[in-house]
Amino acid sequence: MRVNTQNAEFIRSAAKISDCPRDRLPQIAFAGRSNVGKSSVINRILNRKNLARVGSAPGKTTHINYFLIDKKVYLVDLPGYGYAKVSKQERARWGKLIEQWFADTSLMTLGVLIVDLRHKPTADDCVMAQWFKNAGCPFVVVANKHDKIKKSEWAPNLARIRETLELDEDTPVISFSAEKGLGKEELLQVIFDHVTGGEAEAR
Ligand code: GTP
Ligand code: MG
């Protein structure tokens, strides 16, 4: 089955879990710290400049944004975490929404955790990795902002991510640059394999 990434549409912004589509199509969830580049990664793999809005005000996106690709698979932009300046109330709302998202096993079929290749994953990143590990579906890690570090840092920084997040060998870590396009094909392949029900589950 081919997936035409040119055919992408914004479906809805879900403020509560009951607004999430339940039509048995696969749902690929993108999670990561606020400002890590979730929306930019989605835009990059879909070749769109601004489909998933690249936030100028981090932490303001407390909705779950749904994009439907070729009527076959949802890309789900989960609200970012770890932004210092959000109110207590907003943080609590985020926590509740994410908790409900992970608790509802009928939703996510593949997880994509986006971290910043420049830095050691934060405590919040580790918590999020644990949520994905417990979710019972496959997940991959995308190490974004590759263009921002020196060549000598590529390998050690990747190793630090794998180690800090305590990933097992089966979990791929994809070097990515939403800015330059590096890693796009590799991530798309994971997504296509997942949609066609092939290898992704076996990974
Ligand atoms: P929230 O929606 O607020 O949670 O943020 P987000 O994770 O969606 O991040 P977003 O895509 O809005 O990107 C945040 C900032 O990082 C923007 O200024 C992007 O242009 C920049 N950015 C994202 N990816 C990259 C990358 O790979 N390289 C560089 N140099 N900048 C990037
Ligand atoms: Mg965003």
PDB file of C-alpha atoms and ligand atoms in Angstrom:
ATOM      1  CA  MET A   1       0.000   0.000   0.000  1.00  0.00           C
ATOM      2  CA  ARG A   2       1.418   3.364  -0.949  1.00  0.00           C
ATOM      3  CA  VAL A   3       0.978   6.417   1.216  1.00  0.00           C
ATOM      4  CA  ASN A   4       0.873   9.697  -0.650  1.00  0.00           C
ATOM      5  CA  THR A   5       2.327  12.284   1.714  1.00  0.00           C
ATOM      6  CA  GLN A   6       1.271  15.085  -0.631  1.00  0.00           C
ATOM      7  CA  ASN A   7      -2.276  14.309   0.389  1.00  0.00           C
ATOM      8  CA  ALA A   8      -2.238  15.665   3.929  1.00  0.00           C
ATOM      9  CA  GLU A   9      -4.974  17.544   5.692  1.00  0.00           C
ATOM     10  CA  PHE A  10      -5.499  19.078   9.090  1.00  0.00           C
ATOM     11  CA  ILE A  11      -8.428  17.305  10.717  1.00  0.00           C
ATOM     12  CA  ARG A  12      -8.926  18.824  14.130  1.00  0.00           C
ATOM     13  CA  SER A  13      -7.465  20.195  17.285  1.00  0.00           C
ATOM     14  CA  ALA A  14      -8.720  18.030  20.137  1.00  0.00           C
ATOM     15  CA  ALA A  15      -9.006  19.774  23.501  1.00  0.00           C
ATOM     16  CA  LYS A  16     -10.244  16.656  25.235  1.00  0.00           C
ATOM     17  CA  ILE A  17      -9.805  12.962  24.740  1.00  0.00           C
ATOM     18  CA  SER A  18     -13.363  12.430  23.539  1.00  0.00           C
ATOM     19  CA  ASP A  19     -12.579  14.659  20.529  1.00  0.00           C
ATOM     20  CA  CYS A  20      -9.922  12.220  19.250  1.00  0.00           C
ATOM     21  CA  PRO A  21     -10.941  10.258  16.131  1.00  0.00           C
ATOM     22  CA  ARG A  22     -11.707   6.572  16.639  1.00  0.00           C
ATOM     23  CA  ASP A  23     -12.044   5.126  13.186  1.00  0.00           C
ATOM     24  CA  ARG A  24      -9.470   2.342  13.432  1.00  0.00           C
ATOM     25  CA  LEU A  25      -6.925   4.104  11.258  1.00  0.00           C
ATOM     26  CA  PRO A  26      -3.390   3.981  12.683  1.00  0.00           C
ATOM     27  CA  GLN A  27      -2.441   6.962  14.860  1.00  0.00           C
ATOM     28  CA  ILE A  28       1.205   7.980  15.082  1.00  0.00           C
ATOM     29  CA  ALA A  29       1.828  10.193  18.090  1.00  0.00           C
ATOM     30  CA  PHE A  30       4.615  12.798  18.095  1.00  0.00           C
ATOM     31  CA  ALA A  31       5.690  13.849  21.578  1.00  0.00           C
ATOM     32  CA  GLY A  32       8.519  15.961  22.886  1.00  0.00           C
ATOM     33  CA  ARG A  33       9.544  18.970  24.864  1.00  0.00           C
ATOM     34  CA  SER A  34       8.071  22.253  23.869  1.00  0.00           C
ATOM     35  CA  ASN A  35      10.243  23.863  21.194  1.00  0.00           C
ATOM     36  CA  VAL A  36      12.075  20.628  20.328  1.00  0.00           C
ATOM     37  CA  GLY A  37      10.590  20.777  16.838  1.00  0.00           C
ATOM     38  CA  LYS A  38       7.559  18.457  16.792  1.00  0.00           C
ATOM     39  CA  SER A  39       5.624  20.626  14.373  1.00  0.00           C
ATOM     40  CA  SER A  40       8.737  21.229  12.269  1.00  0.00           C
ATOM     41  CA  VAL A  41       9.388  17.479  11.983  1.00  0.00           C
ATOM     42  CA  ILE A  42       5.801  16.888  10.864  1.00  0.00           C
ATOM     43  CA  ASN A  43       6.017  19.733   8.353  1.00  0.00           C
ATOM     44  CA  ARG A  44       9.300  18.369   7.031  1.00  0.00           C
ATOM     45  CA  ILE A  45       8.107  14.810   6.447  1.00  0.00           C
ATOM     46  CA  LEU A  46       4.992  16.129   4.708  1.00  0.00           C
ATOM     47  CA  ASN A  47       6.930  18.699   2.676  1.00  0.00           C
ATOM     48  CA  ARG A  48       4.737  21.462   3.991  1.00  0.00           C
ATOM     49  CA  LYS A  49       5.902  24.797   5.284  1.00  0.00           C
ATOM     50  CA  ASN A  50       3.304  25.408   7.896  1.00  0.00           C
ATOM     51  CA  LEU A  51       0.700  22.658   8.091  1.00  0.00           C
ATOM     52  CA  ALA A  52       1.530  21.869  11.706  1.00  0.00           C
ATOM     53  CA  ARG A  53       1.975  25.378  13.009  1.00  0.00           C
ATOM     54  CA  VAL A  54       5.532  26.028  14.052  1.00  0.00           C
ATOM     55  CA  GLY A  55       4.946  27.692  17.354  1.00  0.00           C
ATOM     56  CA  SER A  56       6.251  31.137  18.046  1.00  0.00           C
ATOM     57  CA  ALA A  57       4.807  30.897  21.544  1.00  0.00           C
ATOM     58  CA  PRO A  58       6.032  27.622  23.037  1.00  0.00           C
ATOM     59  CA  GLY A  59       3.772  25.892  25.491  1.00  0.00           C
ATOM     60  CA  LYS A  60       0.697  27.493  24.044  1.00  0.00           C
ATOM     61  CA  THR A  61      -0.279  24.395  22.149  1.00  0.00           C
ATOM     62  CA  THR A  62      -2.293  22.439  24.677  1.00  0.00           C
ATOM     63  CA  HIS A  63      -4.413  20.715  22.102  1.00  0.00           C
ATOM     64  CA  ILE A  64      -3.868  17.425  20.302  1.00  0.00           C
ATOM     65  CA  ASN A  65      -3.577  18.260  16.631  1.00  0.00           C
ATOM     66  CA  TYR A  66      -4.630  15.637  14.099  1.00  0.00           C
ATOM     67  CA  PHE A  67      -3.374  15.441  10.527  1.00  0.00           C
ATOM     68  CA  LEU A  68      -4.696  12.798   8.168  1.00  0.00           C
ATOM     69  CA  ILE A  69      -2.323  11.497   5.515  1.00  0.00           C
ATOM     70  CA  ASP A  70      -3.767  10.039   2.329  1.00  0.00           C
ATOM     71  CA  LYS A  71      -6.864   8.985   4.282  1.00  0.00           C
ATOM     72  CA  LYS A  72      -4.738   6.142   5.699  1.00  0.00           C
ATOM     73  CA  VAL A  73      -2.905   7.300   8.807  1.00  0.00           C
ATOM     74  CA  TYR A  74      -3.097  10.069  11.387  1.00  0.00           C
ATOM     75  CA  LEU A  75      -0.066  12.022  12.492  1.00  0.00           C
ATOM     76  CA  VAL A  76      -0.876  13.279  15.957  1.00  0.00           C
ATOM     77  CA  ASP A  77       0.960  16.329  17.297  1.00  0.00           C
ATOM     78  CA  LEU A  78       0.763  15.975  21.079  1.00  0.00           C
ATOM     79  CA  PRO A  79       1.138  19.132  23.173  1.00  0.00           C
ATOM     80  CA  GLY A  80       4.725  19.815  24.234  1.00  0.00           C
ATOM     81  CA  TYR A  81       5.966  19.519  27.805  1.00  0.00           C
ATOM     82  CA  GLY A  82       8.620  21.131  29.934  1.00  0.00           C
ATOM     83  CA  TYR A  83       8.014  24.742  29.085  1.00  0.00           C
ATOM     84  CA  ALA A  84       8.860  26.662  32.239  1.00  0.00           C
ATOM     85  CA  LYS A  85       6.478  29.546  31.792  1.00  0.00           C
ATOM     86  CA  VAL A  86       3.130  27.777  31.582  1.00  0.00           C
ATOM     87  CA  SER A  87       0.675  28.219  34.429  1.00  0.00           C
ATOM     88  CA  LYS A  88       0.038  25.488  36.970  1.00  0.00           C
ATOM     89  CA  GLN A  89      -3.428  25.163  35.578  1.00  0.00           C
ATOM     90  CA  GLU A  90      -2.172  24.635  32.040  1.00  0.00           C
ATOM     91  CA  ARG A  91       0.387  22.096  33.213  1.00  0.00           C
ATOM     92  CA  ALA A  92      -2.317  20.150  35.032  1.00  0.00           C
ATOM     93  CA  ARG A  93      -4.473  20.222  31.931  1.00  0.00           C
ATOM     94  CA  TRP A  94      -1.561  18.885  29.870  1.00  0.00           C
ATOM     95  CA  GLY A  95      -0.941  16.104  32.396  1.00  0.00           C
ATOM     96  CA  LYS A  96      -4.544  15.008  32.376  1.00  0.00           C
ATOM     97  CA  LEU A  97      -4.787  15.000  28.594  1.00  0.00           C
ATOM     98  CA  ILE A  98      -1.556  13.016  28.134  1.00  0.00           C
ATOM     99  CA  GLU A  99      -2.512  10.554  30.846  1.00  0.00           C
ATOM    100  CA  GLN A 100      -5.841   9.955  29.152  1.00  0.00           C
ATOM    101  CA  TRP A 101      -4.140   9.634  25.786  1.00  0.00           C
ATOM    102  CA  PHE A 102      -1.821   6.879  26.990  1.00  0.00           C
ATOM    103  CA  ALA A 103      -4.551   5.186  29.014  1.00  0.00           C
ATOM    104  CA  ASP A 104      -6.775   4.820  25.974  1.00  0.00           C
ATOM    105  CA  THR A 105      -5.212   1.867  24.195  1.00  0.00           C
ATOM    106  CA  SER A 106      -7.517   2.267  21.212  1.00  0.00           C
ATOM    107  CA  LEU A 107      -5.692   5.433  20.120  1.00  0.00           C
ATOM    108  CA  MET A 108      -1.921   5.305  19.523  1.00  0.00           C
ATOM    109  CA  THR A 109      -0.458   2.613  17.261  1.00  0.00           C
ATOM    110  CA  LEU A 110       3.102   4.003  16.958  1.00  0.00           C
ATOM    111  CA  GLY A 111       4.971   6.556  19.049  1.00  0.00           C
ATOM    112  CA  VAL A 112       7.584   9.064  17.950  1.00  0.00           C
ATOM    113  CA  LEU A 113       9.524  10.690  20.780  1.00  0.00           C
ATOM    114  CA  ILE A 114      11.404  13.763  19.617  1.00  0.00           C
ATOM    115  CA  VAL A 115      14.437  14.884  21.596  1.00  0.00           C
ATOM    116  CA  ASP A 116      17.127  17.488  21.002  1.00  0.00           C
ATOM    117  CA  LEU A 117      20.363  15.943  19.709  1.00  0.00           C
ATOM    118  CA  ARG A 118      22.360  18.776  21.265  1.00  0.00           C
ATOM    119  CA  HIS A 119      21.424  17.983  24.838  1.00  0.00           C
ATOM    120  CA  LYS A 120      21.213  15.151  27.301  1.00  0.00           C
ATOM    121  CA  PRO A 121      17.532  14.116  27.495  1.00  0.00           C
ATOM    122  CA  THR A 122      15.754  15.834  30.383  1.00  0.00           C
ATOM    123  CA  ALA A 123      13.967  14.127  33.251  1.00  0.00           C
ATOM    124  CA  ASP A 124      10.714  14.879  31.423  1.00  0.00           C
ATOM    125  CA  ASP A 125      12.050  13.164  28.286  1.00  0.00           C
ATOM    126  CA  CYS A 126      12.840  10.090  30.390  1.00  0.00           C
ATOM    127  CA  VAL A 127       9.331  10.066  31.818  1.00  0.00           C
ATOM    128  CA  MET A 128       7.887  10.357  28.329  1.00  0.00           C
ATOM    129  CA  ALA A 129      10.095   7.496  27.067  1.00  0.00           C
ATOM    130  CA  GLN A 130       8.759   5.408  29.927  1.00  0.00           C
ATOM    131  CA  TRP A 131       5.169   6.199  28.928  1.00  0.00           C
ATOM    132  CA  PHE A 132       5.952   5.021  25.412  1.00  0.00           C
ATOM    133  CA  LYS A 133       7.669   1.849  26.635  1.00  0.00           C
ATOM    134  CA  ASN A 134       4.641   1.034  28.763  1.00  0.00           C
ATOM    135  CA  ALA A 135       2.178   1.806  25.987  1.00  0.00           C
ATOM    136  CA  GLY A 136       2.547  -1.588  24.356  1.00  0.00           C
ATOM    137  CA  CYS A 137       3.052  -0.260  20.832  1.00  0.00           C
ATOM    138  CA  PRO A 138       6.349   0.278  19.003  1.00  0.00           C
ATOM    139  CA  PHE A 139       8.109   3.613  19.290  1.00  0.00           C
ATOM    140  CA  VAL A 140      11.040   5.383  17.697  1.00  0.00           C
ATOM    141  CA  VAL A 141      13.165   8.269  18.898  1.00  0.00           C
ATOM    142  CA  VAL A 142      13.927  11.201  16.625  1.00  0.00           C
ATOM    143  CA  ALA A 143      17.041  13.175  17.585  1.00  0.00           C
ATOM    144  CA  ASN A 144      16.303  16.570  16.081  1.00  0.00           C
ATOM    145  CA  LYS A 145      18.399  19.698  15.426  1.00  0.00           C
ATOM    146  CA  HIS A 146      21.298  17.672  14.022  1.00  0.00           C
ATOM    147  CA  ASP A 147      22.325  20.727  12.005  1.00  0.00           C
ATOM    148  CA  LYS A 148      23.098  22.594  15.224  1.00  0.00           C
ATOM    149  CA  ILE A 149      26.014  20.465  16.413  1.00  0.00           C
ATOM    150  CA  LYS A 150      29.523  19.631  15.222  1.00  0.00           C
ATOM    151  CA  LYS A 151      30.341  16.399  13.456  1.00  0.00           C
ATOM    152  CA  SER A 152      32.466  15.244  16.401  1.00  0.00           C
ATOM    153  CA  GLU A 153      29.336  15.363  18.597  1.00  0.00           C
ATOM    154  CA  TRP A 154      27.056  13.266  16.387  1.00  0.00           C
ATOM    155  CA  ALA A 155      27.985   9.799  17.658  1.00  0.00           C
ATOM    156  CA  PRO A 156      28.548  10.609  21.359  1.00  0.00           C
ATOM    157  CA  ASN A 157      25.330  12.610  21.567  1.00  0.00           C
ATOM    158  CA  LEU A 158      23.335   9.795  19.969  1.00  0.00           C
ATOM    159  CA  ALA A 159      24.863   7.318  22.414  1.00  0.00           C
ATOM    160  CA  ARG A 160      23.984   9.622  25.314  1.00  0.00           C
ATOM    161  CA  ILE A 161      20.350   9.704  24.199  1.00  0.00           C
ATOM    162  CA  ARG A 162      20.150   5.927  23.946  1.00  0.00           C
ATOM    163  CA  GLU A 163      21.774   5.518  27.337  1.00  0.00           C
ATOM    164  CA  THR A 164      19.809   8.225  29.178  1.00  0.00           C
ATOM    165  CA  LEU A 165      16.462   7.064  27.841  1.00  0.00           C
ATOM    166  CA  GLU A 166      17.467   3.436  28.532  1.00  0.00           C
ATOM    167  CA  LEU A 167      16.384   2.292  25.099  1.00  0.00           C
ATOM    168  CA  ASP A 168      16.619  -1.301  24.084  1.00  0.00           C
ATOM    169  CA  GLU A 169      18.383  -2.273  20.870  1.00  0.00           C
ATOM    170  CA  ASP A 170      15.113  -2.630  18.988  1.00  0.00           C
ATOM    171  CA  THR A 171      14.205   1.012  19.413  1.00  0.00           C
ATOM    172  CA  PRO A 172      15.575   3.045  16.512  1.00  0.00           C
ATOM    173  CA  VAL A 173      17.104   6.478  17.139  1.00  0.00           C
ATOM    174  CA  ILE A 174      16.966   8.567  13.979  1.00  0.00           C
ATOM    175  CA  SER A 175      19.273  11.548  13.531  1.00  0.00           C
ATOM    176  CA  PHE A 176      17.098  14.305  12.171  1.00  0.00           C
ATOM    177  CA  SER A 177      17.167  17.892  11.044  1.00  0.00           C
ATOM    178  CA  ALA A 178      13.800  19.450  10.391  1.00  0.00           C
ATOM    179  CA  GLU A 179      15.764  22.412   9.112  1.00  0.00           C
ATOM    180  CA  LYS A 180      17.859  20.538   6.533  1.00  0.00           C
ATOM    181  CA  GLY A 181      15.782  17.424   5.887  1.00  0.00           C
ATOM    182  CA  LEU A 182      18.234  14.855   7.242  1.00  0.00           C
ATOM    183  CA  GLY A 183      16.481  11.683   8.467  1.00  0.00           C
ATOM    184  CA  LYS A 184      13.284  12.386   6.593  1.00  0.00           C
ATOM    185  CA  GLU A 185      13.440   9.248   4.427  1.00  0.00           C
ATOM    186  CA  GLU A 186      14.320   7.048   7.380  1.00  0.00           C
ATOM    187  CA  LEU A 187      11.401   8.312   9.455  1.00  0.00           C
ATOM    188  CA  LEU A 188       9.017   8.043   6.510  1.00  0.00           C
ATOM    189  CA  GLN A 189      10.110   4.444   5.996  1.00  0.00           C
ATOM    190  CA  VAL A 190       9.229   3.619   9.611  1.00  0.00           C
ATOM    191  CA  ILE A 191       5.842   5.246   9.091  1.00  0.00           C
ATOM    192  CA  PHE A 192       5.169   3.462   5.787  1.00  0.00           C
ATOM    193  CA  ASP A 193       6.199   0.105   7.259  1.00  0.00           C
ATOM    194  CA  HIS A 194       3.856   0.747  10.136  1.00  0.00           C
ATOM    195  CA  VAL A 195       0.915   1.624   7.902  1.00  0.00           C
ATOM    196  CA  THR A 196       1.437  -1.378   5.663  1.00  0.00           C
ATOM    197  CA  GLY A 197       1.533  -3.530   8.794  1.00  0.00           C
ATOM    198  CA  GLY A 198       4.988  -4.770   7.892  1.00  0.00           C
ATOM    199  CA  GLU A 199       8.198  -4.655   9.764  1.00  0.00           C
ATOM    200  CA  ALA A 200       7.428  -1.808  12.121  1.00  0.00           C
ATOM    201  CA  GLU A 201       5.616  -4.119  14.527  1.00  0.00           C
ATOM    202  CA  ALA A 202       8.420  -6.612  14.414  1.00  0.00           C
ATOM    203  CA  ARG A 203      11.079  -4.051  15.236  1.00  0.00           C
TER     204      ARG A 203
HETATM  205  P1  GTP B   1       5.564  23.460  20.647  1.00  0.00           P
HETATM  206  O1  GTP B   1       4.466  23.313  19.652  1.00  0.00           O
HETATM  207  O2  GTP B   1       5.605  24.797  21.281  1.00  0.00           O
HETATM  208  O3  GTP B   1       5.581  22.372  21.663  1.00  0.00           O
HETATM  209  O4  GTP B   1       6.994  23.392  19.856  1.00  0.00           O
HETATM  210  P2  GTP B   1       7.422  22.318  18.756  1.00  0.00           P
HETATM  211  O5  GTP B   1       8.060  21.159  19.425  1.00  0.00           O
HETATM  212  O6  GTP B   1       6.313  22.048  17.811  1.00  0.00           O
HETATM  213  O7  GTP B   1       8.609  23.093  18.021  1.00  0.00           O
HETATM  214  P3  GTP B   1       8.561  23.880  16.643  1.00  0.00           P
HETATM  215  O8  GTP B   1       8.395  22.958  15.492  1.00  0.00           O
HETATM  216  O9  GTP B   1       7.600  25.003  16.785  1.00  0.00           O
HETATM  217  O10 GTP B   1      10.060  24.423  16.569  1.00  0.00           O
HETATM  218  C1  GTP B   1      10.612  25.269  17.570  1.00  0.00           C
HETATM  219  C2  GTP B   1      11.763  26.101  16.998  1.00  0.00           C
HETATM  220  O11 GTP B   1      12.879  25.267  16.650  1.00  0.00           O
HETATM  221  C3  GTP B   1      11.390  26.832  15.697  1.00  0.00           C
HETATM  222  O12 GTP B   1      12.024  28.093  15.723  1.00  0.00           O
HETATM  223  C4  GTP B   1      11.995  25.949  14.605  1.00  0.00           C
HETATM  224  O13 GTP B   1      12.311  26.672  13.447  1.00  0.00           O
HETATM  225  C5  GTP B   1      13.238  25.418  15.290  1.00  0.00           C
HETATM  226  N1  GTP B   1      13.656  24.090  14.763  1.00  0.00           N
HETATM  227  C6  GTP B   1      12.899  22.966  14.711  1.00  0.00           C
HETATM  228  N2  GTP B   1      13.601  21.934  14.199  1.00  0.00           N
HETATM  229  C7  GTP B   1      14.837  22.423  13.907  1.00  0.00           C
HETATM  230  C8  GTP B   1      16.030  21.816  13.346  1.00  0.00           C
HETATM  231  O14 GTP B   1      16.126  20.639  13.016  1.00  0.00           O
HETATM  232  N3  GTP B   1      17.115  22.647  13.219  1.00  0.00           N
HETATM  233  C9  GTP B   1      17.092  23.961  13.587  1.00  0.00           C
HETATM  234  N4  GTP B   1      18.204  24.656  13.405  1.00  0.00           N
HETATM  235  N5  GTP B   1      15.987  24.540  14.104  1.00  0.00           N
HETATM  236  C10 GTP B   1      14.876  23.787  14.278  1.00  0.00           C
HETATM  237 MG    MG B   2       4.273  22.618  17.836  1.00  0.00          MG
END
